[in-house]
Amino acid sequence: MTTTAKALSLKSNLLYQVAKYAWEGTLYQKNQEITDLLHEEYKDHYTRKQVANQIRIAMGLPPHDSEQITGENDEEALMGLSYEPVWVTDSSICQKCDKEHRDCIAACDAHAISADSEGHIIIDKEKCLGDGHCVQACNFGALAENSQFVPLIKLLKETKDPIYASIAPAFAGQFGENVTAGKLRSALKKIGFTEVVETALYADLLTMKEALEFDEHVKDEHDFLITSCCCPVWIKLIENKYPELVEKISPSVSPMIASGRIIKKFEPNAKVVFIGPCIAKKQEIMLPELKGAIDFVLTFKELNAIFEAAGVNPVEEADHENAQASWGGRVYGRTGGVSGAVAATVERLVPKKVQKLRSLKVDGVLEIQKLLEQLKTSGLKNANFIEGMACKGGCVGGPGRLITPEAGTNQVNQYGDASVAKTPVENPEVYTILARFGHSHTDTVPPLTGESPISQLLGRHLGPNK
Ligand code: SF4
């Protein structure tokens, strides 16, 4: 087996083993056993310390200079969750590749990775956008994303509080073509979730909010609105490098944060776990102004490891259909989804404005940087609603995905087309939420801007005054 294949095999095997022992409740007692087991299998390519550090990261712990997995206070450290999106697993794993071309450095369009005088890679935390593409690019496993699934498994097994799963719109097809939202719901309940919601339903609310904000903020040909749905890398890049554009960002939270805030508003003791393809979301939930809405972020890859460890196969589960979102919310998972949904909703809510909406969608870190540079220097003549996604293809291209971005896009489109509601305006589930905030279905304009309680709950203050 090549070193690349070994690295990939170690990574998925390691996730599975850590999930299995965590599920059995023996992870801390038996972590030396897992290290022995994995080291025996991969010893031609990895030292024991290198394996141990990869296990530590999968457990949510930072790497350290030892073959031991746990120190005295590690369990506590783990429950605190780290803000670091990406770790250098063990600098000795790095093969220092070709001096002229390193896959990890080339994959980082934010220029956050460099090599020190001895050739070891270093991550500039200020520049790091947390999108995690470097992790995928390294063929040797020298980089790994932050992981939160061990404390989540503990929670699933021990807490008496309700635990909600909020599943990202990109879920379609990730666990198999025949795994519907209903089957995934049954599988998630089997591993301990109390309730399962589609993040796409909360995307519906934000689509309405952004359609109304477009009407409010875009008055003449020089105005434009930048969507805040739903990519944290897009927002971080603007805040860090283009602060003059911050005032043009829609003052709304992402659908993920909206789902957590709304669920907890009515069930304050609930825990909410976001499940998607995104690594950057692990950092988004830690931001001071957003903290508390979501308790853990799990990637599809990590969830798959938990399903395997628990012996649950979503393909075989009962299909408890419970349609929640419109076409607009369901297609958020791919590039152009947000702008398409907002355009269709402007047509329904403020038809006089629809001729004026000209949307532009861009994906990939390099491309969004070019667009922002242009917005800053010369502005845009042909667009006044701007959508940026850090991953190629949108979230279906996120590093925690299980299928190709192309297959993910097809599945998301099929799932979107299957919805009976085209926009949130026709989605009864949206009005069920609005009714909980005391608003009637007959309100002509949903109360999603201004001072209303739901507008405040879905609001976010960006920039220096946040
Ligand atoms: Fe995360 Fe989606 Fe942005 Fe990729 S495009 S970084 S998956 S939110």
PDB file of C-alpha atoms in Angstrom, residues 152-387:
ATOM      1  CA  LEU A 152     -20.700  14.207  22.002  1.00  0.00           C
ATOM      2  CA  ILE A 153     -20.801  10.414  22.360  1.00  0.00           C
ATOM      3  CA  LYS A 154     -20.496  10.881  26.140  1.00  0.00           C
ATOM      4  CA  LEU A 155     -23.415  13.290  26.021  1.00  0.00           C
ATOM      5  CA  LEU A 156     -25.535  10.956  23.867  1.00  0.00           C
ATOM      6  CA  LYS A 157     -24.984   8.141  26.345  1.00  0.00           C
ATOM      7  CA  GLU A 158     -25.264  10.010  29.625  1.00  0.00           C
ATOM      8  CA  THR A 159     -27.463  13.090  29.520  1.00  0.00           C
ATOM      9  CA  LYS A 160     -31.130  13.164  30.387  1.00  0.00           C
ATOM     10  CA  ASP A 161     -31.555  16.492  28.553  1.00  0.00           C
ATOM     11  CA  PRO A 162     -33.075  16.503  25.060  1.00  0.00           C
ATOM     12  CA  ILE A 163     -30.448  16.387  22.298  1.00  0.00           C
ATOM     13  CA  TYR A 164     -31.361  17.777  18.897  1.00  0.00           C
ATOM     14  CA  ALA A 165     -29.544  17.052  15.652  1.00  0.00           C
ATOM     15  CA  SER A 166     -29.654  19.881  13.115  1.00  0.00           C
ATOM     16  CA  ILE A 167     -28.714  18.292   9.795  1.00  0.00           C
ATOM     17  CA  ALA A 168     -27.202  20.496   7.094  1.00  0.00           C
ATOM     18  CA  PRO A 169     -28.911  20.782   3.684  1.00  0.00           C
ATOM     19  CA  ALA A 170     -25.890  19.036   2.110  1.00  0.00           C
ATOM     20  CA  PHE A 171     -26.927  15.744   3.820  1.00  0.00           C
ATOM     21  CA  ALA A 172     -28.789  14.525   0.698  1.00  0.00           C
ATOM     22  CA  GLY A 173     -27.143  11.351  -0.612  1.00  0.00           C
ATOM     23  CA  GLN A 174     -24.179  11.452   1.791  1.00  0.00           C
ATOM     24  CA  PHE A 175     -25.078   8.191   3.545  1.00  0.00           C
ATOM     25  CA  GLY A 176     -26.269   6.443   0.374  1.00  0.00           C
ATOM     26  CA  GLU A 177     -28.617   7.411  -2.448  1.00  0.00           C
ATOM     27  CA  ASN A 178     -31.539   5.736  -0.712  1.00  0.00           C
ATOM     28  CA  VAL A 179     -30.963   7.319   2.669  1.00  0.00           C
ATOM     29  CA  THR A 180     -33.768   9.835   2.897  1.00  0.00           C
ATOM     30  CA  ALA A 181     -34.174  12.472   5.591  1.00  0.00           C
ATOM     31  CA  GLY A 182     -36.631  10.046   7.224  1.00  0.00           C
ATOM     32  CA  LYS A 183     -34.113   7.176   7.355  1.00  0.00           C
ATOM     33  CA  LEU A 184     -31.396   9.459   8.664  1.00  0.00           C
ATOM     34  CA  ARG A 185     -33.800  10.714  11.332  1.00  0.00           C
ATOM     35  CA  SER A 186     -34.479   7.131  12.496  1.00  0.00           C
ATOM     36  CA  ALA A 187     -30.750   6.306  12.522  1.00  0.00           C
ATOM     37  CA  LEU A 188     -29.921   9.430  14.552  1.00  0.00           C
ATOM     38  CA  LYS A 189     -32.638   8.632  17.061  1.00  0.00           C
ATOM     39  CA  LYS A 190     -31.219   5.135  17.401  1.00  0.00           C
ATOM     40  CA  ILE A 191     -27.859   6.508  18.543  1.00  0.00           C
ATOM     41  CA  GLY A 192     -29.469   8.726  21.155  1.00  0.00           C
ATOM     42  CA  PHE A 193     -30.749  11.945  19.577  1.00  0.00           C
ATOM     43  CA  THR A 194     -34.120  12.987  20.911  1.00  0.00           C
ATOM     44  CA  GLU A 195     -35.194  14.980  17.888  1.00  0.00           C
ATOM     45  CA  VAL A 196     -33.895  15.743  14.404  1.00  0.00           C
ATOM     46  CA  VAL A 197     -34.470  18.971  12.488  1.00  0.00           C
ATOM     47  CA  GLU A 198     -33.346  20.038   9.040  1.00  0.00           C
ATOM     48  CA  THR A 199     -31.160  23.138   9.136  1.00  0.00           C
ATOM     49  CA  ALA A 200     -32.851  23.914   5.799  1.00  0.00           C
ATOM     50  CA  LEU A 201     -36.019  24.917   7.668  1.00  0.00           C
ATOM     51  CA  TYR A 202     -34.057  27.642   9.461  1.00  0.00           C
ATOM     52  CA  ALA A 203     -32.461  28.540   6.121  1.00  0.00           C
ATOM     53  CA  ASP A 204     -36.040  29.187   4.975  1.00  0.00           C
ATOM     54  CA  LEU A 205     -36.517  31.777   7.723  1.00  0.00           C
ATOM     55  CA  LEU A 206     -33.221  33.446   6.832  1.00  0.00           C
ATOM     56  CA  THR A 207     -34.113  33.446   3.143  1.00  0.00           C
ATOM     57  CA  MET A 208     -37.208  35.469   4.033  1.00  0.00           C
ATOM     58  CA  LYS A 209     -35.135  37.726   6.263  1.00  0.00           C
ATOM     59  CA  GLU A 210     -32.542  38.376   3.557  1.00  0.00           C
ATOM     60  CA  ALA A 211     -35.245  38.965   0.927  1.00  0.00           C
ATOM     61  CA  LEU A 212     -36.706  41.680   3.184  1.00  0.00           C
ATOM     62  CA  GLU A 213     -33.239  43.081   3.953  1.00  0.00           C
ATOM     63  CA  PHE A 214     -32.553  43.288   0.228  1.00  0.00           C
ATOM     64  CA  ASP A 215     -35.695  45.381  -0.111  1.00  0.00           C
ATOM     65  CA  GLU A 216     -34.651  47.587   2.807  1.00  0.00           C
ATOM     66  CA  HIS A 217     -30.986  48.101   1.960  1.00  0.00           C
ATOM     67  CA  VAL A 218     -30.775  48.058  -1.812  1.00  0.00           C
ATOM     68  CA  LYS A 219     -32.377  51.304  -2.922  1.00  0.00           C
ATOM     69  CA  ASP A 220     -30.348  52.469  -5.893  1.00  0.00           C
ATOM     70  CA  GLU A 221     -27.917  51.111  -8.463  1.00  0.00           C
ATOM     71  CA  HIS A 222     -24.877  51.601  -6.186  1.00  0.00           C
ATOM     72  CA  ASP A 223     -26.280  49.572  -3.278  1.00  0.00           C
ATOM     73  CA  PHE A 224     -25.627  45.893  -2.753  1.00  0.00           C
ATOM     74  CA  LEU A 225     -26.151  43.249  -0.070  1.00  0.00           C
ATOM     75  CA  ILE A 226     -23.685  40.508   0.841  1.00  0.00           C
ATOM     76  CA  THR A 227     -25.371  37.370   2.135  1.00  0.00           C
ATOM     77  CA  SER A 228     -24.347  36.143   5.581  1.00  0.00           C
ATOM     78  CA  CYS A 229     -25.824  32.716   4.821  1.00  0.00           C
ATOM     79  CA  CYS A 230     -24.132  30.527   5.521  1.00  0.00           C
ATOM     80  CA  CYS A 231     -20.359  30.239   5.072  1.00  0.00           C
ATOM     81  CA  PRO A 232     -18.253  31.284   8.105  1.00  0.00           C
ATOM     82  CA  VAL A 233     -15.104  31.402   5.974  1.00  0.00           C
ATOM     83  CA  TRP A 234     -16.703  34.004   3.694  1.00  0.00           C
ATOM     84  CA  ILE A 235     -17.633  36.151   6.701  1.00  0.00           C
ATOM     85  CA  LYS A 236     -14.256  35.718   8.405  1.00  0.00           C
ATOM     86  CA  LEU A 237     -12.413  36.719   5.243  1.00  0.00           C
ATOM     87  CA  ILE A 238     -14.486  39.902   4.904  1.00  0.00           C
ATOM     88  CA  GLU A 239     -14.072  40.788   8.591  1.00  0.00           C
ATOM     89  CA  ASN A 240     -10.298  40.153   8.536  1.00  0.00           C
ATOM     90  CA  LYS A 241      -9.327  41.597   5.173  1.00  0.00           C
ATOM     91  CA  TYR A 242     -12.148  43.800   3.912  1.00  0.00           C
ATOM     92  CA  PRO A 243     -13.604  45.569   6.975  1.00  0.00           C
ATOM     93  CA  GLU A 244     -14.975  48.365   4.752  1.00  0.00           C
ATOM     94  CA  LEU A 245     -17.396  45.788   3.280  1.00  0.00           C
ATOM     95  CA  VAL A 246     -18.739  44.564   6.633  1.00  0.00           C
ATOM     96  CA  GLU A 247     -21.611  47.070   6.636  1.00  0.00           C
ATOM     97  CA  LYS A 248     -22.859  45.477   3.404  1.00  0.00           C
ATOM     98  CA  ILE A 249     -23.255  42.034   5.002  1.00  0.00           C
ATOM     99  CA  SER A 250     -26.767  40.990   5.911  1.00  0.00           C
ATOM    100  CA  PRO A 251     -27.016  41.322   9.724  1.00  0.00           C
ATOM    101  CA  SER A 252     -28.233  37.739  10.165  1.00  0.00           C
ATOM    102  CA  VAL A 253     -26.823  34.591  11.723  1.00  0.00           C
ATOM    103  CA  SER A 254     -26.272  31.410   9.726  1.00  0.00           C
ATOM    104  CA  PRO A 255     -29.038  28.779   9.502  1.00  0.00           C
ATOM    105  CA  MET A 256     -26.989  26.560  11.852  1.00  0.00           C
ATOM    106  CA  ILE A 257     -26.929  29.233  14.580  1.00  0.00           C
ATOM    107  CA  ALA A 258     -30.601  30.063  13.911  1.00  0.00           C
ATOM    108  CA  SER A 259     -31.574  26.422  14.486  1.00  0.00           C
ATOM    109  CA  GLY A 260     -29.772  26.315  17.847  1.00  0.00           C
ATOM    110  CA  ARG A 261     -31.114  29.660  19.048  1.00  0.00           C
ATOM    111  CA  ILE A 262     -34.729  28.880  18.154  1.00  0.00           C
ATOM    112  CA  ILE A 263     -34.679  25.372  19.629  1.00  0.00           C
ATOM    113  CA  LYS A 264     -33.124  26.664  22.880  1.00  0.00           C
ATOM    114  CA  LYS A 265     -35.536  29.594  23.090  1.00  0.00           C
ATOM    115  CA  PHE A 266     -38.364  27.119  23.689  1.00  0.00           C
ATOM    116  CA  GLU A 267     -36.336  24.350  25.330  1.00  0.00           C
ATOM    117  CA  PRO A 268     -33.514  26.039  27.255  1.00  0.00           C
ATOM    118  CA  ASN A 269     -32.057  22.771  28.560  1.00  0.00           C
ATOM    119  CA  ALA A 270     -31.781  21.239  25.080  1.00  0.00           C
ATOM    120  CA  LYS A 271     -28.420  20.495  23.512  1.00  0.00           C
ATOM    121  CA  VAL A 272     -28.083  21.068  19.770  1.00  0.00           C
ATOM    122  CA  VAL A 273     -25.592  19.309  17.508  1.00  0.00           C
ATOM    123  CA  PHE A 274     -24.997  20.499  13.949  1.00  0.00           C
ATOM    124  CA  ILE A 275     -24.121  17.758  11.457  1.00  0.00           C
ATOM    125  CA  GLY A 276     -22.656  18.722   8.091  1.00  0.00           C
ATOM    126  CA  PRO A 277     -19.650  18.598   5.777  1.00  0.00           C
ATOM    127  CA  CYS A 278     -17.972  21.676   7.253  1.00  0.00           C
ATOM    128  CA  ILE A 279     -14.897  22.004   9.439  1.00  0.00           C
ATOM    129  CA  ALA A 280     -15.135  25.811   9.704  1.00  0.00           C
ATOM    130  CA  LYS A 281     -18.458  25.494  11.546  1.00  0.00           C
ATOM    131  CA  LYS A 282     -16.504  24.043  14.495  1.00  0.00           C
ATOM    132  CA  GLN A 283     -14.900  27.443  14.906  1.00  0.00           C
ATOM    133  CA  GLU A 284     -18.074  29.418  14.144  1.00  0.00           C
ATOM    134  CA  ILE A 285     -19.869  27.973  17.190  1.00  0.00           C
ATOM    135  CA  MET A 286     -17.025  29.235  19.437  1.00  0.00           C
ATOM    136  CA  LEU A 287     -17.229  32.867  18.330  1.00  0.00           C
ATOM    137  CA  PRO A 288     -18.091  35.005  21.374  1.00  0.00           C
ATOM    138  CA  GLU A 289     -21.183  36.589  19.781  1.00  0.00           C
ATOM    139  CA  LEU A 290     -22.524  33.183  18.622  1.00  0.00           C
ATOM    140  CA  LYS A 291     -21.459  30.915  21.478  1.00  0.00           C
ATOM    141  CA  GLY A 292     -24.144  28.885  23.216  1.00  0.00           C
ATOM    142  CA  ALA A 293     -26.423  28.258  20.232  1.00  0.00           C
ATOM    143  CA  ILE A 294     -24.782  25.001  19.126  1.00  0.00           C
ATOM    144  CA  ASP A 295     -23.055  22.589  21.496  1.00  0.00           C
ATOM    145  CA  PHE A 296     -21.131  20.398  19.044  1.00  0.00           C
ATOM    146  CA  VAL A 297     -20.377  20.186  15.341  1.00  0.00           C
ATOM    147  CA  LEU A 298     -20.028  16.786  13.742  1.00  0.00           C
ATOM    148  CA  THR A 299     -18.922  16.111  10.169  1.00  0.00           C
ATOM    149  CA  PHE A 300     -20.626  13.511   7.993  1.00  0.00           C
ATOM    150  CA  LYS A 301     -17.396  11.486   8.163  1.00  0.00           C
ATOM    151  CA  GLU A 302     -17.450  11.543  11.965  1.00  0.00           C
ATOM    152  CA  LEU A 303     -21.141  10.644  12.080  1.00  0.00           C
ATOM    153  CA  ASN A 304     -20.450   7.719   9.761  1.00  0.00           C
ATOM    154  CA  ALA A 305     -17.793   6.462  12.202  1.00  0.00           C
ATOM    155  CA  ILE A 306     -20.305   6.710  15.071  1.00  0.00           C
ATOM    156  CA  PHE A 307     -22.944   4.823  13.067  1.00  0.00           C
ATOM    157  CA  GLU A 308     -20.411   2.058  12.359  1.00  0.00           C
ATOM    158  CA  ALA A 309     -19.297   1.931  15.989  1.00  0.00           C
ATOM    159  CA  ALA A 310     -22.896   1.699  17.182  1.00  0.00           C
ATOM    160  CA  GLY A 311     -23.830  -0.885  14.518  1.00  0.00           C
ATOM    161  CA  VAL A 312     -26.462   1.379  12.972  1.00  0.00           C
ATOM    162  CA  ASN A 313     -26.932   1.398   9.192  1.00  0.00           C
ATOM    163  CA  PRO A 314     -29.155   4.279   7.986  1.00  0.00           C
ATOM    164  CA  VAL A 315     -30.001   2.319   4.799  1.00  0.00           C
ATOM    165  CA  GLU A 316     -31.870  -0.240   6.904  1.00  0.00           C
ATOM    166  CA  GLU A 317     -33.767   2.237   9.074  1.00  0.00           C
ATOM    167  CA  ALA A 318     -37.474   3.116   8.847  1.00  0.00           C
ATOM    168  CA  ASP A 319     -38.320   6.074   6.650  1.00  0.00           C
ATOM    169  CA  HIS A 320     -40.173   8.474   8.934  1.00  0.00           C
ATOM    170  CA  GLU A 321     -40.868  11.202   6.411  1.00  0.00           C
ATOM    171  CA  ASN A 322     -41.320  14.610   7.978  1.00  0.00           C
ATOM    172  CA  ALA A 323     -40.959  17.249   5.257  1.00  0.00           C
ATOM    173  CA  GLN A 324     -39.681  20.470   6.773  1.00  0.00           C
ATOM    174  CA  ALA A 325     -38.125  22.783   4.199  1.00  0.00           C
ATOM    175  CA  SER A 326     -38.913  24.394   0.861  1.00  0.00           C
ATOM    176  CA  TRP A 327     -36.900  23.969  -2.344  1.00  0.00           C
ATOM    177  CA  GLY A 328     -35.141  27.208  -1.391  1.00  0.00           C
ATOM    178  CA  GLY A 329     -33.914  25.919   1.983  1.00  0.00           C
ATOM    179  CA  ARG A 330     -32.960  22.496   0.629  1.00  0.00           C
ATOM    180  CA  VAL A 331     -30.650  23.848  -2.091  1.00  0.00           C
ATOM    181  CA  TYR A 332     -28.549  25.930   0.324  1.00  0.00           C
ATOM    182  CA  GLY A 333     -26.115  23.000   0.269  1.00  0.00           C
ATOM    183  CA  ARG A 334     -24.773  23.853  -3.197  1.00  0.00           C
ATOM    184  CA  THR A 335     -23.366  26.956  -4.864  1.00  0.00           C
ATOM    185  CA  GLY A 336     -26.091  29.341  -5.976  1.00  0.00           C
ATOM    186  CA  GLY A 337     -28.597  27.886  -3.519  1.00  0.00           C
ATOM    187  CA  VAL A 338     -28.772  30.935  -1.253  1.00  0.00           C
ATOM    188  CA  SER A 339     -28.986  33.471  -4.084  1.00  0.00           C
ATOM    189  CA  GLY A 340     -31.562  31.362  -5.957  1.00  0.00           C
ATOM    190  CA  ALA A 341     -33.695  30.995  -2.846  1.00  0.00           C
ATOM    191  CA  VAL A 342     -33.521  34.714  -2.011  1.00  0.00           C
ATOM    192  CA  ALA A 343     -34.357  35.714  -5.623  1.00  0.00           C
ATOM    193  CA  ALA A 344     -37.424  33.404  -5.669  1.00  0.00           C
ATOM    194  CA  THR A 345     -38.525  34.782  -2.286  1.00  0.00           C
ATOM    195  CA  VAL A 346     -38.090  38.436  -3.285  1.00  0.00           C
ATOM    196  CA  GLU A 347     -40.438  37.626  -6.167  1.00  0.00           C
ATOM    197  CA  ARG A 348     -43.059  36.358  -3.687  1.00  0.00           C
ATOM    198  CA  LEU A 349     -42.626  38.940  -0.915  1.00  0.00           C
ATOM    199  CA  VAL A 350     -41.658  42.130  -2.770  1.00  0.00           C
ATOM    200  CA  PRO A 351     -42.455  41.524  -6.463  1.00  0.00           C
ATOM    201  CA  LYS A 352     -41.752  45.146  -7.405  1.00  0.00           C
ATOM    202  CA  LYS A 353     -38.124  44.502  -6.457  1.00  0.00           C
ATOM    203  CA  VAL A 354     -37.511  41.311  -8.374  1.00  0.00           C
ATOM    204  CA  GLN A 355     -36.476  43.024 -11.630  1.00  0.00           C
ATOM    205  CA  LYS A 356     -33.849  44.881  -9.657  1.00  0.00           C
ATOM    206  CA  LEU A 357     -32.220  41.827  -8.030  1.00  0.00           C
ATOM    207  CA  ARG A 358     -29.079  40.740  -9.847  1.00  0.00           C
ATOM    208  CA  SER A 359     -27.298  37.981  -7.989  1.00  0.00           C
ATOM    209  CA  LEU A 360     -23.724  36.773  -8.246  1.00  0.00           C
ATOM    210  CA  LYS A 361     -22.426  33.534  -6.764  1.00  0.00           C
ATOM    211  CA  VAL A 362     -18.780  32.642  -6.323  1.00  0.00           C
ATOM    212  CA  ASP A 363     -17.120  29.561  -4.805  1.00  0.00           C
ATOM    213  CA  GLY A 364     -13.557  28.671  -3.783  1.00  0.00           C
ATOM    214  CA  VAL A 365     -11.332  30.702  -1.429  1.00  0.00           C
ATOM    215  CA  LEU A 366      -9.208  32.138  -4.247  1.00  0.00           C
ATOM    216  CA  GLU A 367     -12.249  33.192  -6.254  1.00  0.00           C
ATOM    217  CA  ILE A 368     -14.044  34.801  -3.310  1.00  0.00           C
ATOM    218  CA  GLN A 369     -10.882  36.749  -2.489  1.00  0.00           C
ATOM    219  CA  LYS A 370     -10.696  38.033  -6.092  1.00  0.00           C
ATOM    220  CA  LEU A 371     -14.332  39.072  -5.965  1.00  0.00           C
ATOM    221  CA  LEU A 372     -13.914  40.899  -2.647  1.00  0.00           C
ATOM    222  CA  GLU A 373     -10.849  42.693  -3.992  1.00  0.00           C
ATOM    223  CA  GLN A 374     -12.899  43.855  -6.949  1.00  0.00           C
ATOM    224  CA  LEU A 375     -15.801  44.914  -4.720  1.00  0.00           C
ATOM    225  CA  LYS A 376     -13.388  46.930  -2.613  1.00  0.00           C
ATOM    226  CA  THR A 377     -11.528  48.622  -5.438  1.00  0.00           C
ATOM    227  CA  SER A 378     -13.971  49.194  -8.279  1.00  0.00           C
ATOM    228  CA  GLY A 379     -17.315  47.812  -7.162  1.00  0.00           C
ATOM    229  CA  LEU A 380     -19.540  45.584  -9.270  1.00  0.00           C
ATOM    230  CA  LYS A 381     -21.745  46.846 -12.049  1.00  0.00           C
ATOM    231  CA  ASN A 382     -23.758  43.737 -12.713  1.00  0.00           C
ATOM    232  CA  ALA A 383     -24.694  42.426  -9.302  1.00  0.00           C
ATOM    233  CA  ASN A 384     -26.352  43.645  -6.108  1.00  0.00           C
ATOM    234  CA  PHE A 385     -26.804  40.399  -4.153  1.00  0.00           C
ATOM    235  CA  ILE A 386     -23.516  38.593  -3.555  1.00  0.00           C
ATOM    236  CA  GLU A 387     -23.085  35.003  -2.395  1.00  0.00           C
TER     237      GLU A 387
END
